[in-house]
PDB file of C-alpha atoms and ligand atoms in Angstrom:
ATOM      1  CA  MET A   7       0.043  -0.042   0.235  1.00  0.00           C
ATOM      2  CA  LYS A   8       0.885   3.244  -0.689  1.00  0.00           C
ATOM      3  CA  THR A   9       2.602   5.584   2.271  1.00  0.00           C
ATOM      4  CA  ILE A  10       0.889   9.015   2.382  1.00  0.00           C
ATOM      5  CA  LEU A  11       2.863  10.693   5.621  1.00  0.00           C
ATOM      6  CA  ARG A  12       5.854   9.790   7.341  1.00  0.00           C
ATOM      7  CA  PHE A  13       7.119  11.283  10.486  1.00  0.00           C
ATOM      8  CA  ASN A  14      10.762  10.778  11.306  1.00  0.00           C
ATOM      9  CA  ASN A  15      11.908  11.775  14.422  1.00  0.00           C
ATOM     10  CA  VAL A  16       9.779  15.106  14.814  1.00  0.00           C
ATOM     11  CA  SER A  17       9.960  17.199  17.977  1.00  0.00           C
ATOM     12  CA  LYS A  18       8.178  20.073  19.114  1.00  0.00           C
ATOM     13  CA  HIS A  19       9.418  22.872  21.637  1.00  0.00           C
ATOM     14  CA  TYR A  20       6.966  25.956  21.575  1.00  0.00           C
ATOM     15  CA  ASP A  21       8.454  29.289  23.068  1.00  0.00           C
ATOM     16  CA  ASN A  22       7.323  28.979  26.162  1.00  0.00           C
ATOM     17  CA  GLY A  23       9.563  25.690  26.757  1.00  0.00           C
ATOM     18  CA  VAL A  24       7.054  23.031  26.379  1.00  0.00           C
ATOM     19  CA  HIS A  25       8.348  20.057  24.713  1.00  0.00           C
ATOM     20  CA  ALA A  26       5.169  19.007  22.697  1.00  0.00           C
ATOM     21  CA  LEU A  27       6.391  16.217  20.564  1.00  0.00           C
ATOM     22  CA  LYS A  28       9.015  13.760  21.440  1.00  0.00           C
ATOM     23  CA  ASN A  29      10.830  12.097  18.586  1.00  0.00           C
ATOM     24  CA  ILE A  30       7.652  10.827  16.830  1.00  0.00           C
ATOM     25  CA  SER A  31       8.040   8.562  14.296  1.00  0.00           C
ATOM     26  CA  PHE A  32       5.156   6.712  12.345  1.00  0.00           C
ATOM     27  CA  ASN A  33       3.808   6.145   8.578  1.00  0.00           C
ATOM     28  CA  VAL A  34       0.174   6.522   7.312  1.00  0.00           C
ATOM     29  CA  ALA A  35      -0.811   4.407   4.147  1.00  0.00           C
ATOM     30  CA  GLU A  36      -3.622   4.994   1.837  1.00  0.00           C
ATOM     31  CA  GLY A  37      -7.032   4.329   3.277  1.00  0.00           C
ATOM     32  CA  GLU A  38      -6.008   3.647   7.136  1.00  0.00           C
ATOM     33  CA  PHE A  39      -8.302   5.398   9.681  1.00  0.00           C
ATOM     34  CA  ILE A  40      -6.203   6.826  12.661  1.00  0.00           C
ATOM     35  CA  SER A  41      -7.553   7.678  15.666  1.00  0.00           C
ATOM     36  CA  ILE A  42      -4.426   9.746  18.164  1.00  0.00           C
ATOM     37  CA  ILE A  43      -5.616   9.397  21.530  1.00  0.00           C
ATOM     38  CA  GLY A  44      -4.208  10.763  24.754  1.00  0.00           C
ATOM     39  CA  PRO A  45      -5.630  13.148  27.321  1.00  0.00           C
ATOM     40  CA  SER A  46      -5.831  16.974  27.279  1.00  0.00           C
ATOM     41  CA  GLY A  47      -2.048  18.330  26.628  1.00  0.00           C
ATOM     42  CA  SER A  48      -0.707  15.365  25.281  1.00  0.00           C
ATOM     43  CA  GLY A  49       0.088  16.736  22.096  1.00  0.00           C
ATOM     44  CA  LYS A  50      -2.756  15.610  19.720  1.00  0.00           C
ATOM     45  CA  SER A  51      -3.596  18.667  18.433  1.00  0.00           C
ATOM     46  CA  THR A  52      -0.039  19.728  17.931  1.00  0.00           C
ATOM     47  CA  LEU A  53       1.046  16.327  15.944  1.00  0.00           C
ATOM     48  CA  LEU A  54      -2.229  16.817  13.429  1.00  0.00           C
ATOM     49  CA  ARG A  55      -1.428  20.380  12.798  1.00  0.00           C
ATOM     50  CA  SER A  56       2.378  19.507  12.089  1.00  0.00           C
ATOM     51  CA  ILE A  57       1.175  17.864   8.978  1.00  0.00           C
ATOM     52  CA  ASN A  58      -0.177  20.750   7.019  1.00  0.00           C
ATOM     53  CA  LYS A  59       2.489  23.373   8.734  1.00  0.00           C
ATOM     54  CA  LEU A  60      -0.029  25.069  10.859  1.00  0.00           C
ATOM     55  CA  ILE A  61       2.545  24.524  13.305  1.00  0.00           C
ATOM     56  CA  ASP A  62       6.390  24.338  12.355  1.00  0.00           C
ATOM     57  CA  ILE A  63       7.910  21.314  14.010  1.00  0.00           C
ATOM     58  CA  SER A  64      11.571  21.634  15.444  1.00  0.00           C
ATOM     59  CA  GLU A  65      13.399  18.900  15.138  1.00  0.00           C
ATOM     60  CA  GLY A  66      12.876  15.757  12.679  1.00  0.00           C
ATOM     61  CA  SER A  67      11.082  16.114   9.323  1.00  0.00           C
ATOM     62  CA  ILE A  68       7.309  15.030   8.094  1.00  0.00           C
ATOM     63  CA  TYR A  69       6.963  13.919   4.414  1.00  0.00           C
ATOM     64  CA  LEU A  70       3.199  14.139   2.723  1.00  0.00           C
ATOM     65  CA  ASP A  71       2.988  12.480  -0.308  1.00  0.00           C
ATOM     66  CA  ASN A  72       6.654  12.386  -0.810  1.00  0.00           C
ATOM     67  CA  VAL A  73       7.269  15.983  -0.243  1.00  0.00           C
ATOM     68  CA  ASN A  74       9.011  17.435   2.773  1.00  0.00           C
ATOM     69  CA  VAL A  75       6.475  19.602   4.321  1.00  0.00           C
ATOM     70  CA  SER A  76       9.321  21.653   6.622  1.00  0.00           C
ATOM     71  CA  ALA A  77      10.935  22.864   3.303  1.00  0.00           C
ATOM     72  CA  GLN A  78       7.946  24.311   1.765  1.00  0.00           C
ATOM     73  CA  LYS A  79       6.207  27.607   1.395  1.00  0.00           C
ATOM     74  CA  GLY A  80       4.297  30.173  -0.901  1.00  0.00           C
ATOM     75  CA  LYS A  81       2.681  28.419  -3.904  1.00  0.00           C
ATOM     76  CA  ASN A  82       4.449  24.964  -3.214  1.00  0.00           C
ATOM     77  CA  LEU A  83       3.046  24.679   0.183  1.00  0.00           C
ATOM     78  CA  ARG A  84      -0.500  25.622  -0.981  1.00  0.00           C
ATOM     79  CA  GLN A  85      -0.488  23.145  -3.616  1.00  0.00           C
ATOM     80  CA  LEU A  86       0.902  20.632  -0.564  1.00  0.00           C
ATOM     81  CA  ARG A  87      -1.846  21.823   1.280  1.00  0.00           C
ATOM     82  CA  ARG A  88      -4.548  20.774  -1.119  1.00  0.00           C
ATOM     83  CA  LYS A  89      -4.102  17.033  -0.609  1.00  0.00           C
ATOM     84  CA  VAL A  90      -4.980  17.548   3.070  1.00  0.00           C
ATOM     85  CA  GLY A  91      -8.620  18.188   3.746  1.00  0.00           C
ATOM     86  CA  MET A  92      -9.320  19.272   7.361  1.00  0.00           C
ATOM     87  CA  VAL A  93     -12.452  18.901   9.786  1.00  0.00           C
ATOM     88  CA  PHE A  94     -12.570  20.602  12.838  1.00  0.00           C
ATOM     89  CA  GLN A  95     -14.246  20.683  15.939  1.00  0.00           C
ATOM     90  CA  ASN A  96     -16.017  23.799  15.992  1.00  0.00           C
ATOM     91  CA  TYR A  97     -16.717  23.281  12.563  1.00  0.00           C
ATOM     92  CA  ASN A  98     -15.238  26.606  10.793  1.00  0.00           C
ATOM     93  CA  LEU A  99     -18.255  27.377   8.380  1.00  0.00           C
ATOM     94  CA  VAL A 100     -19.008  30.556   6.710  1.00  0.00           C
ATOM     95  CA  TYR A 101     -22.177  31.214   8.750  1.00  0.00           C
ATOM     96  CA  THR A 102     -23.332  33.977   6.328  1.00  0.00           C
ATOM     97  CA  LEU A 103     -23.144  31.401   3.206  1.00  0.00           C
ATOM     98  CA  SER A 104     -25.462  28.568   2.081  1.00  0.00           C
ATOM     99  CA  VAL A 105     -24.425  25.146   2.629  1.00  0.00           C
ATOM    100  CA  PHE A 106     -23.920  24.491  -1.059  1.00  0.00           C
ATOM    101  CA  GLN A 107     -21.147  27.640  -1.190  1.00  0.00           C
ATOM    102  CA  ASN A 108     -19.511  26.298   2.154  1.00  0.00           C
ATOM    103  CA  VAL A 109     -19.233  22.834   0.401  1.00  0.00           C
ATOM    104  CA  LEU A 110     -17.724  24.415  -3.177  1.00  0.00           C
ATOM    105  CA  HIS A 111     -15.213  26.507  -0.861  1.00  0.00           C
ATOM    106  CA  GLY A 112     -13.359  23.182  -0.597  1.00  0.00           C
ATOM    107  CA  CYS A 113     -12.135  23.267  -4.122  1.00  0.00           C
ATOM    108  CA  LEU A 114     -11.705  27.142  -3.940  1.00  0.00           C
ATOM    109  CA  GLY A 115      -7.478  26.250  -4.420  1.00  0.00           C
ATOM    110  CA  THR A 116      -7.976  24.802  -7.938  1.00  0.00           C
ATOM    111  CA  ILE A 117      -9.797  27.526  -9.282  1.00  0.00           C
ATOM    112  CA  SER A 118      -8.500  31.467  -9.742  1.00  0.00           C
ATOM    113  CA  GLY A 119      -8.432  34.330  -7.100  1.00  0.00           C
ATOM    114  CA  PHE A 120     -11.025  35.944  -9.811  1.00  0.00           C
ATOM    115  CA  ARG A 121     -13.382  32.809  -9.844  1.00  0.00           C
ATOM    116  CA  GLY A 122     -13.458  32.264  -6.405  1.00  0.00           C
ATOM    117  CA  ILE A 123     -14.247  35.860  -5.145  1.00  0.00           C
ATOM    118  CA  PHE A 124     -17.047  36.098  -7.576  1.00  0.00           C
ATOM    119  CA  GLY A 125     -18.509  32.475  -7.014  1.00  0.00           C
ATOM    120  CA  LEU A 126     -18.040  31.979 -10.588  1.00  0.00           C
ATOM    121  CA  TYR A 127     -17.440  27.575  -9.854  1.00  0.00           C
ATOM    122  CA  ARG A 128     -16.995  25.341 -12.943  1.00  0.00           C
ATOM    123  CA  GLU A 129     -20.526  22.974 -13.632  1.00  0.00           C
ATOM    124  CA  ALA A 130     -18.257  19.807 -12.950  1.00  0.00           C
ATOM    125  CA  ASP A 131     -17.320  21.077  -9.334  1.00  0.00           C
ATOM    126  CA  LYS A 132     -21.236  21.993  -8.250  1.00  0.00           C
ATOM    127  CA  ILE A 133     -22.442  18.552  -9.519  1.00  0.00           C
ATOM    128  CA  GLN A 134     -19.890  17.602  -7.197  1.00  0.00           C
ATOM    129  CA  ALA A 135     -20.854  19.148  -4.093  1.00  0.00           C
ATOM    130  CA  LEU A 136     -24.449  18.457  -5.005  1.00  0.00           C
ATOM    131  CA  GLU A 137     -23.586  14.335  -4.947  1.00  0.00           C
ATOM    132  CA  LEU A 138     -21.319  15.035  -1.804  1.00  0.00           C
ATOM    133  CA  LEU A 139     -24.418  16.408   0.058  1.00  0.00           C
ATOM    134  CA  LYS A 140     -27.148  13.465  -1.093  1.00  0.00           C
ATOM    135  CA  GLU A 141     -24.287  10.958  -0.267  1.00  0.00           C
ATOM    136  CA  LEU A 142     -24.438  12.666   3.085  1.00  0.00           C
ATOM    137  CA  GLY A 143     -28.075  13.447   3.448  1.00  0.00           C
ATOM    138  CA  MET A 144     -28.103  16.728   3.080  1.00  0.00           C
ATOM    139  CA  GLU A 145     -29.367  17.813  -0.191  1.00  0.00           C
ATOM    140  CA  GLN A 146     -32.580  19.100   1.196  1.00  0.00           C
ATOM    141  CA  PHE A 147     -30.540  21.756   2.694  1.00  0.00           C
ATOM    142  CA  CYS A 148     -28.316  22.663   0.275  1.00  0.00           C
ATOM    143  CA  TYR A 149     -29.793  26.492   0.012  1.00  0.00           C
ATOM    144  CA  ASN A 150     -29.995  26.857   3.738  1.00  0.00           C
ATOM    145  CA  LYS A 151     -27.650  29.243   5.358  1.00  0.00           C
ATOM    146  CA  ALA A 152     -25.281  27.670   7.268  1.00  0.00           C
ATOM    147  CA  SER A 153     -26.223  29.135  10.709  1.00  0.00           C
ATOM    148  CA  ASP A 154     -29.502  27.774  10.646  1.00  0.00           C
ATOM    149  CA  LEU A 155     -28.095  23.926  10.692  1.00  0.00           C
ATOM    150  CA  SER A 156     -27.889  22.022  13.800  1.00  0.00           C
ATOM    151  CA  GLY A 157     -24.312  20.694  15.298  1.00  0.00           C
ATOM    152  CA  GLY A 158     -24.389  17.080  13.619  1.00  0.00           C
ATOM    153  CA  GLN A 159     -25.430  18.537  10.192  1.00  0.00           C
ATOM    154  CA  LYS A 160     -22.779  21.750  10.332  1.00  0.00           C
ATOM    155  CA  GLN A 161     -19.845  19.081  10.707  1.00  0.00           C
ATOM    156  CA  ARG A 162     -21.465  16.808   7.582  1.00  0.00           C
ATOM    157  CA  VAL A 163     -21.210  20.361   5.528  1.00  0.00           C
ATOM    158  CA  GLY A 164     -17.518  20.198   7.276  1.00  0.00           C
ATOM    159  CA  ILE A 165     -17.141  16.934   5.587  1.00  0.00           C
ATOM    160  CA  ALA A 166     -18.431  17.749   2.344  1.00  0.00           C
ATOM    161  CA  ARG A 167     -16.332  20.687   2.232  1.00  0.00           C
ATOM    162  CA  ALA A 168     -13.279  18.228   3.025  1.00  0.00           C
ATOM    163  CA  VAL A 169     -14.079  15.746   0.667  1.00  0.00           C
ATOM    164  CA  MET A 170     -14.446  18.281  -2.201  1.00  0.00           C
ATOM    165  CA  GLN A 171     -10.997  19.261  -1.712  1.00  0.00           C
ATOM    166  CA  ASN A 172      -9.966  15.670  -3.241  1.00  0.00           C
ATOM    167  CA  PRO A 173      -7.646  14.831  -0.423  1.00  0.00           C
ATOM    168  CA  LYS A 174      -5.061  12.103  -0.028  1.00  0.00           C
ATOM    169  CA  LEU A 175      -5.465  12.754   3.915  1.00  0.00           C
ATOM    170  CA  LEU A 176      -7.955  13.803   5.874  1.00  0.00           C
ATOM    171  CA  LEU A 177      -7.130  15.531   9.073  1.00  0.00           C
ATOM    172  CA  CYS A 178      -9.969  15.745  11.966  1.00  0.00           C
ATOM    173  CA  ASP A 179      -9.442  17.657  15.215  1.00  0.00           C
ATOM    174  CA  GLU A 180     -11.970  15.978  17.741  1.00  0.00           C
ATOM    175  CA  PRO A 181     -14.578  15.896  15.422  1.00  0.00           C
ATOM    176  CA  ILE A 182     -17.507  14.738  17.634  1.00  0.00           C
ATOM    177  CA  ALA A 183     -16.427  16.820  20.827  1.00  0.00           C
ATOM    178  CA  SER A 184     -19.225  19.333  20.171  1.00  0.00           C
ATOM    179  CA  LEU A 185     -21.845  16.871  19.642  1.00  0.00           C
ATOM    180  CA  ASP A 186     -24.287  14.679  21.286  1.00  0.00           C
ATOM    181  CA  PRO A 187     -23.976  10.780  21.268  1.00  0.00           C
ATOM    182  CA  SER A 188     -26.437  10.320  18.435  1.00  0.00           C
ATOM    183  CA  SER A 189     -25.028  12.936  15.941  1.00  0.00           C
ATOM    184  CA  ALA A 190     -21.219  11.904  17.006  1.00  0.00           C
ATOM    185  CA  LYS A 191     -22.391   8.564  15.555  1.00  0.00           C
ATOM    186  CA  THR A 192     -23.529   9.707  12.694  1.00  0.00           C
ATOM    187  CA  ILE A 193     -20.367  11.630  11.793  1.00  0.00           C
ATOM    188  CA  MET A 194     -18.213   8.920  13.103  1.00  0.00           C
ATOM    189  CA  ASP A 195     -20.038   6.380  10.322  1.00  0.00           C
ATOM    190  CA  LEU A 196     -19.875   9.138   7.511  1.00  0.00           C
ATOM    191  CA  LEU A 197     -16.211   9.691   8.137  1.00  0.00           C
ATOM    192  CA  LYS A 198     -15.484   6.185   8.034  1.00  0.00           C
ATOM    193  CA  ASN A 199     -17.637   5.184   5.043  1.00  0.00           C
ATOM    194  CA  MET A 200     -16.540   8.429   2.793  1.00  0.00           C
ATOM    195  CA  THR A 201     -12.982   7.567   3.601  1.00  0.00           C
ATOM    196  CA  HIS A 202     -12.844   3.742   3.137  1.00  0.00           C
ATOM    197  CA  LYS A 203     -14.767   4.467   0.080  1.00  0.00           C
ATOM    198  CA  ARG A 204     -12.633   6.900  -1.770  1.00  0.00           C
ATOM    199  CA  ARG A 205      -9.284   4.872   0.144  1.00  0.00           C
ATOM    200  CA  ILE A 206      -8.532   8.541   1.635  1.00  0.00           C
ATOM    201  CA  ALA A 207      -5.813   7.766   4.614  1.00  0.00           C
ATOM    202  CA  CYS A 208      -7.857   9.719   7.847  1.00  0.00           C
ATOM    203  CA  ILE A 209      -6.263  10.750  10.846  1.00  0.00           C
ATOM    204  CA  VAL A 210      -8.668  11.480  13.908  1.00  0.00           C
ATOM    205  CA  ASN A 211      -7.746  13.209  17.106  1.00  0.00           C
ATOM    206  CA  LEU A 212     -10.087  11.750  19.730  1.00  0.00           C
ATOM    207  CA  HIS A 213     -10.854  11.999  23.177  1.00  0.00           C
ATOM    208  CA  GLN A 214     -12.986   9.090  23.233  1.00  0.00           C
ATOM    209  CA  LEU A 215     -11.180   6.060  23.989  1.00  0.00           C
ATOM    210  CA  ASP A 216     -14.333   4.009  23.154  1.00  0.00           C
ATOM    211  CA  VAL A 217     -14.878   5.773  19.719  1.00  0.00           C
ATOM    212  CA  ALA A 218     -11.221   5.029  18.970  1.00  0.00           C
ATOM    213  CA  LEU A 219     -11.935   1.183  19.750  1.00  0.00           C
ATOM    214  CA  LYS A 220     -14.775   1.324  17.479  1.00  0.00           C
ATOM    215  CA  TYR A 221     -13.795   2.610  14.100  1.00  0.00           C
ATOM    216  CA  SER A 222     -10.212   2.643  14.100  1.00  0.00           C
ATOM    217  CA  THR A 223      -7.560   0.659  12.162  1.00  0.00           C
ATOM    218  CA  ARG A 224      -5.107   1.769  13.916  1.00  0.00           C
ATOM    219  CA  ILE A 225      -4.701   3.548  17.467  1.00  0.00           C
ATOM    220  CA  ILE A 226      -1.992   5.932  18.012  1.00  0.00           C
ATOM    221  CA  GLY A 227      -1.250   6.558  22.055  1.00  0.00           C
ATOM    222  CA  LEU A 228       0.180   9.561  22.872  1.00  0.00           C
ATOM    223  CA  SER A 229       1.440  10.559  26.520  1.00  0.00           C
ATOM    224  CA  LYS A 230       3.398  13.756  27.144  1.00  0.00           C
ATOM    225  CA  GLY A 231       4.188  14.218  23.839  1.00  0.00           C
ATOM    226  CA  GLU A 232       5.335  10.440  22.991  1.00  0.00           C
ATOM    227  CA  ILE A 233       3.908   7.655  21.328  1.00  0.00           C
ATOM    228  CA  VAL A 234       3.427   5.042  23.856  1.00  0.00           C
ATOM    229  CA  PHE A 235       1.079   2.709  21.720  1.00  0.00           C
ATOM    230  CA  ASP A 236       0.910   2.309  18.200  1.00  0.00           C
ATOM    231  CA  GLY A 237      -1.107  -0.708  16.933  1.00  0.00           C
ATOM    232  CA  PRO A 238      -5.012  -2.062  16.010  1.00  0.00           C
ATOM    233  CA  PRO A 239      -7.679  -1.253  18.316  1.00  0.00           C
ATOM    234  CA  GLN A 240      -7.612  -5.518  19.711  1.00  0.00           C
ATOM    235  CA  GLN A 241      -3.727  -4.930  21.040  1.00  0.00           C
ATOM    236  CA  LEU A 242      -4.763  -1.921  23.183  1.00  0.00           C
ATOM    237  CA  SER A 243      -4.406  -3.383  26.326  1.00  0.00           C
ATOM    238  CA  ASP A 244      -5.667  -2.479  30.084  1.00  0.00           C
ATOM    239  CA  THR A 245      -2.197  -2.082  31.013  1.00  0.00           C
ATOM    240  CA  VAL A 246      -1.315   0.577  27.949  1.00  0.00           C
ATOM    241  CA  ILE A 247      -4.514   2.408  28.809  1.00  0.00           C
ATOM    242  CA  GLU A 248      -3.559   3.200  32.103  1.00  0.00           C
ATOM    243  CA  ARG A 249       0.238   4.162  30.691  1.00  0.00           C
ATOM    244  CA  ILE A 250      -1.630   6.615  27.960  1.00  0.00           C
ATOM    245  CA  TYR A 251      -4.419   8.452  30.367  1.00  0.00           C
ATOM    246  CA  ASN A 252      -2.808   7.132  33.699  1.00  0.00           C
ATOM    247  CA  THR A 253      -6.065   5.761  34.980  1.00  0.00           C
ATOM    248  CA  SER A 254      -8.241   2.697  34.368  1.00  0.00           C
ATOM    249  CA  ARG A 255     -10.538   1.626  31.074  1.00  0.00           C
ATOM    250  CA  GLU A 256     -13.118   1.214  33.467  1.00  0.00           C
ATOM    251  CA  ASN A 257     -12.503   5.224  34.881  1.00  0.00           C
ATOM    252  CA  LEU A 258     -12.514   6.332  31.274  1.00  0.00           C
ATOM    253  CA  MET A 259     -15.601   4.994  30.234  1.00  0.00           C
ATOM    254  CA  MET A 260     -17.762   5.418  33.290  1.00  0.00           C
ATOM    255  CA  GLY A 261     -20.162   8.006  32.467  1.00  0.00           C
ATOM    256  CA  GLU A 262     -19.497   8.555  29.321  1.00  0.00           C
ATOM    257  CA  ASN A 263     -22.382   7.984  27.005  1.00  0.00           C
ATOM    258  CA  ASN A 264     -21.505   5.260  24.833  1.00  0.00           C
ATOM    259  CA  ILE A 265     -21.636   5.930  21.071  1.00  0.00           C
ATOM    260  CA  ASP A 266     -22.909   1.920  20.584  1.00  0.00           C
ATOM    261  CA  ASP A 267     -26.204   2.758  22.632  1.00  0.00           C
ATOM    262  CA  VAL A 268     -27.596   4.807  19.899  1.00  0.00           C
ATOM    263  CA  GLU A 269     -29.974   3.584  18.020  1.00  0.00           C
ATOM    264  CA  ASN A 270     -29.316   3.607  14.388  1.00  0.00           C
ATOM    265  CA  ASN A 271     -32.310   4.375  12.657  1.00  0.00           C
ATOM    266  CA  LYS A 272     -33.038   7.088   9.723  1.00  0.00           C
ATOM    267  CA  ASP A 273     -34.926   9.811  11.702  1.00  0.00           C
ATOM    268  CA  THR A 274     -31.800   9.889  14.359  1.00  0.00           C
ATOM    269  CA  ALA A 275     -29.652  10.522  11.350  1.00  0.00           C
ATOM    270  CA  ASP A 276     -31.579  13.194   9.619  1.00  0.00           C
ATOM    271  CA  CYS A 277     -31.769  15.676  12.974  1.00  0.00           C
ATOM    272  CA  ALA A 278     -28.238  14.914  13.421  1.00  0.00           C
TER     273      ALA A 278
HETATM  274  P1  ADP B 328      -4.374  18.035  22.856  1.00  0.00           P
HETATM  275  O1  ADP B 328      -4.224  18.531  21.621  1.00  0.00           O
HETATM  276  O2  ADP B 328      -3.459  16.411  23.364  1.00  0.00           O
HETATM  277  O3  ADP B 328      -4.644  18.296  24.090  1.00  0.00           O
HETATM  278  P2  ADP B 328      -1.665  19.927  22.622  1.00  0.00           P
HETATM  279  O4  ADP B 328      -1.139  19.652  21.416  1.00  0.00           O
HETATM  280  O5  ADP B 328      -2.753  21.361  22.254  1.00  0.00           O
HETATM  281  O6  ADP B 328      -2.380  18.809  23.017  1.00  0.00           O
HETATM  282  O7  ADP B 328      -0.600  20.585  23.673  1.00  0.00           O
HETATM  283  C1  ADP B 328       0.788  19.437  23.765  1.00  0.00           C
HETATM  284  C2  ADP B 328       1.524  20.605  24.867  1.00  0.00           C
HETATM  285  O8  ADP B 328       1.972  21.608  24.442  1.00  0.00           O
HETATM  286  C3  ADP B 328       0.637  21.036  25.917  1.00  0.00           C
HETATM  287  O9  ADP B 328       1.156  21.283  27.241  1.00  0.00           O
HETATM  288  C4  ADP B 328       0.412  22.494  25.773  1.00  0.00           C
HETATM  289  O10 ADP B 328      -0.267  23.620  26.944  1.00  0.00           O
HETATM  290  C5  ADP B 328       1.621  22.535  25.073  1.00  0.00           C
HETATM  291  N1  ADP B 328       0.752  24.248  23.941  1.00  0.00           N
HETATM  292  C6  ADP B 328      -0.139  24.104  23.075  1.00  0.00           C
HETATM  293  N2  ADP B 328      -0.161  25.171  22.179  1.00  0.00           N
HETATM  294  C7  ADP B 328       0.621  25.970  22.602  1.00  0.00           C
HETATM  295  C8  ADP B 328       1.306  27.404  22.265  1.00  0.00           C
HETATM  296  N3  ADP B 328       0.811  27.838  20.889  1.00  0.00           N
HETATM  297  N4  ADP B 328       2.316  27.477  23.221  1.00  0.00           N
HETATM  298  C9  ADP B 328       2.773  26.743  24.169  1.00  0.00           C
HETATM  299  N5  ADP B 328       2.454  25.817  24.799  1.00  0.00           N
HETATM  300  C10 ADP B 328       1.732  25.040  23.511  1.00  0.00           C
END
């Protein structure tokens, strides 16, 4: 399988002295669905944001589709970033615009600035945007303002916009942290199905251990900026979980709404 991403001995020191990533190395192949887990402050967000150079790393190298990310700037960096779709916890939509226009923003990087400013999208892009909205069960909201949607619906638009980019890699930073369990299940199912179908590699930062166990083909566990586990969910033992979170599996599941408790019926998905 083709390797999309390589981390070679990556470290990150912030200016305030925090050593957020310590000698991180791993590869990601096409089609993998990877969850990054770890307690707050373990470095998940720093790791994810260094992939498309939203954060500059201090040491080591990151190769995205065989291109050294750190060495890119200007036009080359913009071109490289087109290969990476992003899905955010707080959706990052333009709320004054329609759902359709928000999805079309995914292809802004591929049209001229002039066309972008005047919303002169290609016919093929409009068709792709509509098809994506249909696939996400959102076509009836096409002309609604993004501000009028529920959290789960906003996130579906966020996914459509990211997939519209035709990315090789999708980065999702806590995509379900603001959602109720029913919407969270819808979003995780959609993320998994849509990336699987297109062979897009997906890296998801999650703080819900049960969700990571259920959906991932591979889990990377971070503790204080170091990788303490990298393997399939079946191999994530209670001992390793305690090492990552400094607490037991039972404590982590306790009081959390289990995504498996959500009945997967169409009504639920429609109002997500
Ligand atoms: P997580 O996503 O797992 O919560 P982060 O990557 O956000 O972890 O943070 C890792 C460490 O880096 C934490 O100690 C955090 O306080 C620190 N950190 C994150 N961003 C910055 C920043 N911009 N400046 C200084 N320290 C930061």
